[in-house]
mmCIF file of C-alpha atoms in Angstrom:
data_model
loop_
_atom_site.group_PDB
_atom_site.id
_atom_site.type_symbol
_atom_site.label_atom_id
_atom_site.label_comp_id
_atom_site.label_asym_id
_atom_site.label_seq_id
_atom_site.Cartn_x
_atom_site.Cartn_y
_atom_site.Cartn_z
ATOM 1 C CA UNK X 39 -3.981 -10.171 101.190
ATOM 2 C CA UNK X 40 -1.677 -13.141 100.685
ATOM 3 C CA UNK X 41 1.939 -12.731 99.594
ATOM 4 C CA UNK X 42 3.153 -15.901 97.898
ATOM 5 C CA UNK X 43 6.935 -16.272 97.706
ATOM 6 C CA UNK X 44 9.236 -18.992 96.486
ATOM 7 C CA UNK X 45 13.024 -19.191 96.479
ATOM 8 C CA UNK X 46 14.686 -21.668 94.157
ATOM 9 C CA UNK X 47 17.764 -22.887 92.337
ATOM 10 C CA UNK X 48 17.630 -23.898 88.703
ATOM 11 C CA UNK X 49 19.296 -26.954 87.190
ATOM 12 C CA UNK X 50 20.642 -24.748 84.374
ATOM 13 C CA UNK X 51 24.135 -23.243 84.405
ATOM 14 C CA UNK X 52 24.212 -19.681 85.781
ATOM 15 C CA UNK X 53 23.695 -16.971 83.133
ATOM 16 C CA UNK X 54 22.838 -19.574 80.489
ATOM 17 C CA UNK X 55 20.262 -19.150 77.749
ATOM 18 C CA UNK X 56 18.161 -21.850 79.440
ATOM 19 C CA UNK X 57 18.166 -19.902 82.711
ATOM 20 C CA UNK X 58 17.088 -16.732 80.921
ATOM 21 C CA UNK X 59 14.362 -18.591 79.001
ATOM 22 C CA UNK X 60 12.954 -20.062 82.205
ATOM 23 C CA UNK X 61 12.790 -16.662 83.915
ATOM 24 C CA UNK X 62 11.307 -14.870 80.891
ATOM 25 C CA UNK X 63 8.691 -17.580 80.369
ATOM 26 C CA UNK X 64 7.822 -17.725 84.071
ATOM 27 C CA UNK X 65 7.167 -13.991 84.197
ATOM 28 C CA UNK X 66 5.094 -14.050 81.023
ATOM 29 C CA UNK X 67 2.956 -17.010 82.103
ATOM 30 C CA UNK X 68 2.550 -16.484 85.838
ATOM 31 C CA UNK X 69 2.070 -12.713 85.893
ATOM 32 C CA UNK X 70 -0.701 -13.019 83.268
ATOM 33 C CA UNK X 71 -2.891 -15.219 85.470
ATOM 34 C CA UNK X 72 -5.913 -13.290 86.721
ATOM 35 C CA UNK X 73 -5.587 -12.301 90.353
ATOM 36 C CA UNK X 74 -1.782 -12.067 90.428
ATOM 37 C CA UNK X 75 -0.560 -8.620 91.505
ATOM 38 C CA UNK X 76 2.866 -7.184 92.331
ATOM 39 C CA UNK X 77 4.710 -10.024 90.567
ATOM 40 C CA UNK X 78 8.478 -9.769 91.060
ATOM 41 C CA UNK X 79 11.478 -11.840 90.057
ATOM 42 C CA UNK X 80 14.442 -11.459 92.368
ATOM 43 C CA UNK X 81 18.050 -12.593 92.564
ATOM 44 C CA UNK X 82 18.894 -14.089 95.972
ATOM 45 C CA UNK X 83 22.134 -12.587 97.327
ATOM 46 C CA UNK X 84 22.463 -13.820 100.915
ATOM 47 C CA UNK X 85 25.486 -16.047 101.606
ATOM 48 C CA UNK X 86 23.376 -17.856 104.230
ATOM 49 C CA UNK X 87 21.641 -20.122 101.691
ATOM 50 C CA UNK X 88 22.235 -21.642 98.263
ATOM 51 C CA UNK X 89 19.091 -20.449 96.470
ATOM 52 C CA UNK X 90 19.575 -18.360 93.312
ATOM 53 C CA UNK X 91 16.234 -16.668 92.609
ATOM 54 C CA UNK X 92 12.947 -15.694 94.138
ATOM 55 C CA UNK X 93 9.447 -14.964 92.906
ATOM 56 C CA UNK X 94 7.030 -12.859 94.908
ATOM 57 C CA UNK X 95 3.403 -12.079 94.102
ATOM 58 C CA UNK X 96 0.286 -10.979 95.913
ATOM 59 C CA UNK X 97 -3.338 -12.067 95.903
ATOM 60 C CA UNK X 98 -6.342 -10.186 97.249
ATOM 61 C CA UNK X 99 -7.557 -13.166 99.271
ATOM 62 C CA UNK X 100 -7.515 -16.954 99.642
ATOM 63 C CA UNK X 101 -10.025 -17.400 96.806
ATOM 64 C CA UNK X 102 -7.732 -15.552 94.367
ATOM 65 C CA UNK X 103 -4.740 -17.608 95.527
ATOM 66 C CA UNK X 104 -6.681 -20.852 95.102
ATOM 67 C CA UNK X 105 -7.765 -19.816 91.579
ATOM 68 C CA UNK X 106 -4.097 -19.164 90.739
ATOM 69 C CA UNK X 107 -2.978 -22.551 92.071
ATOM 70 C CA UNK X 108 -5.720 -24.329 90.115
ATOM 71 C CA UNK X 109 -5.374 -22.264 86.928
ATOM 72 C CA UNK X 110 -4.501 -24.446 83.902
ATOM 73 C CA UNK X 111 -1.551 -22.194 82.963
ATOM 74 C CA UNK X 112 -0.064 -22.510 86.469
ATOM 75 C CA UNK X 113 -0.629 -26.273 86.546
ATOM 76 C CA UNK X 114 1.021 -26.642 83.115
ATOM 77 C CA UNK X 115 3.960 -24.414 84.100
ATOM 78 C CA UNK X 116 4.619 -26.479 87.229
ATOM 79 C CA UNK X 117 4.354 -29.749 85.304
ATOM 80 C CA UNK X 118 6.253 -28.765 82.161
ATOM 81 C CA UNK X 119 8.840 -26.284 83.414
ATOM 82 C CA UNK X 120 9.109 -26.098 87.221
ATOM 83 C CA UNK X 121 9.465 -29.795 88.004
ATOM 84 C CA UNK X 122 11.952 -30.538 85.189
ATOM 85 C CA UNK X 123 14.048 -27.361 85.563
ATOM 86 C CA UNK X 124 14.123 -26.484 89.282
ATOM 87 C CA UNK X 125 16.663 -28.284 91.477
ATOM 88 C CA UNK X 126 15.506 -27.089 94.917
ATOM 89 C CA UNK X 127 12.943 -24.653 96.247
ATOM 90 C CA UNK X 128 11.064 -23.434 99.289
ATOM 91 C CA UNK X 129 7.680 -21.705 99.322
ATOM 92 C CA UNK X 130 6.574 -19.274 102.001
ATOM 93 C CA UNK X 131 3.168 -17.611 102.011
ATOM 94 C CA UNK X 132 2.456 -14.608 104.211
ATOM 95 C CA UNK X 133 -0.578 -12.714 105.444
ATOM 96 C CA UNK X 134 -0.402 -9.429 107.364
ATOM 97 C CA UNK X 135 -0.311 -9.805 111.137
ATOM 98 C CA UNK X 136 -3.263 -7.501 111.529
ATOM 99 C CA UNK X 137 -1.900 -5.575 114.488
ATOM 100 C CA UNK X 138 0.419 -2.620 114.882
#
């Protein structure tokens, strides 16, 4: 299992229609890609960083994660929405430790 996470800040004003559109479209597009499970959209609330939102999703294995990354809908979303609309981000991918 791979848990793919990303925290990010949008270029749009907080609570704007553009912000809502981005989040609604992201959920619709990304969660529909085969192999994506447990898709979540989260609001970041820690005062220790400036990120606004987070996405979290899981994949059964590396092959499923690779198919997601290469999927035409993901590639188009990154090109057409993510790059133009996201100000800053950080990705972290996790796998279980396998002990304990």
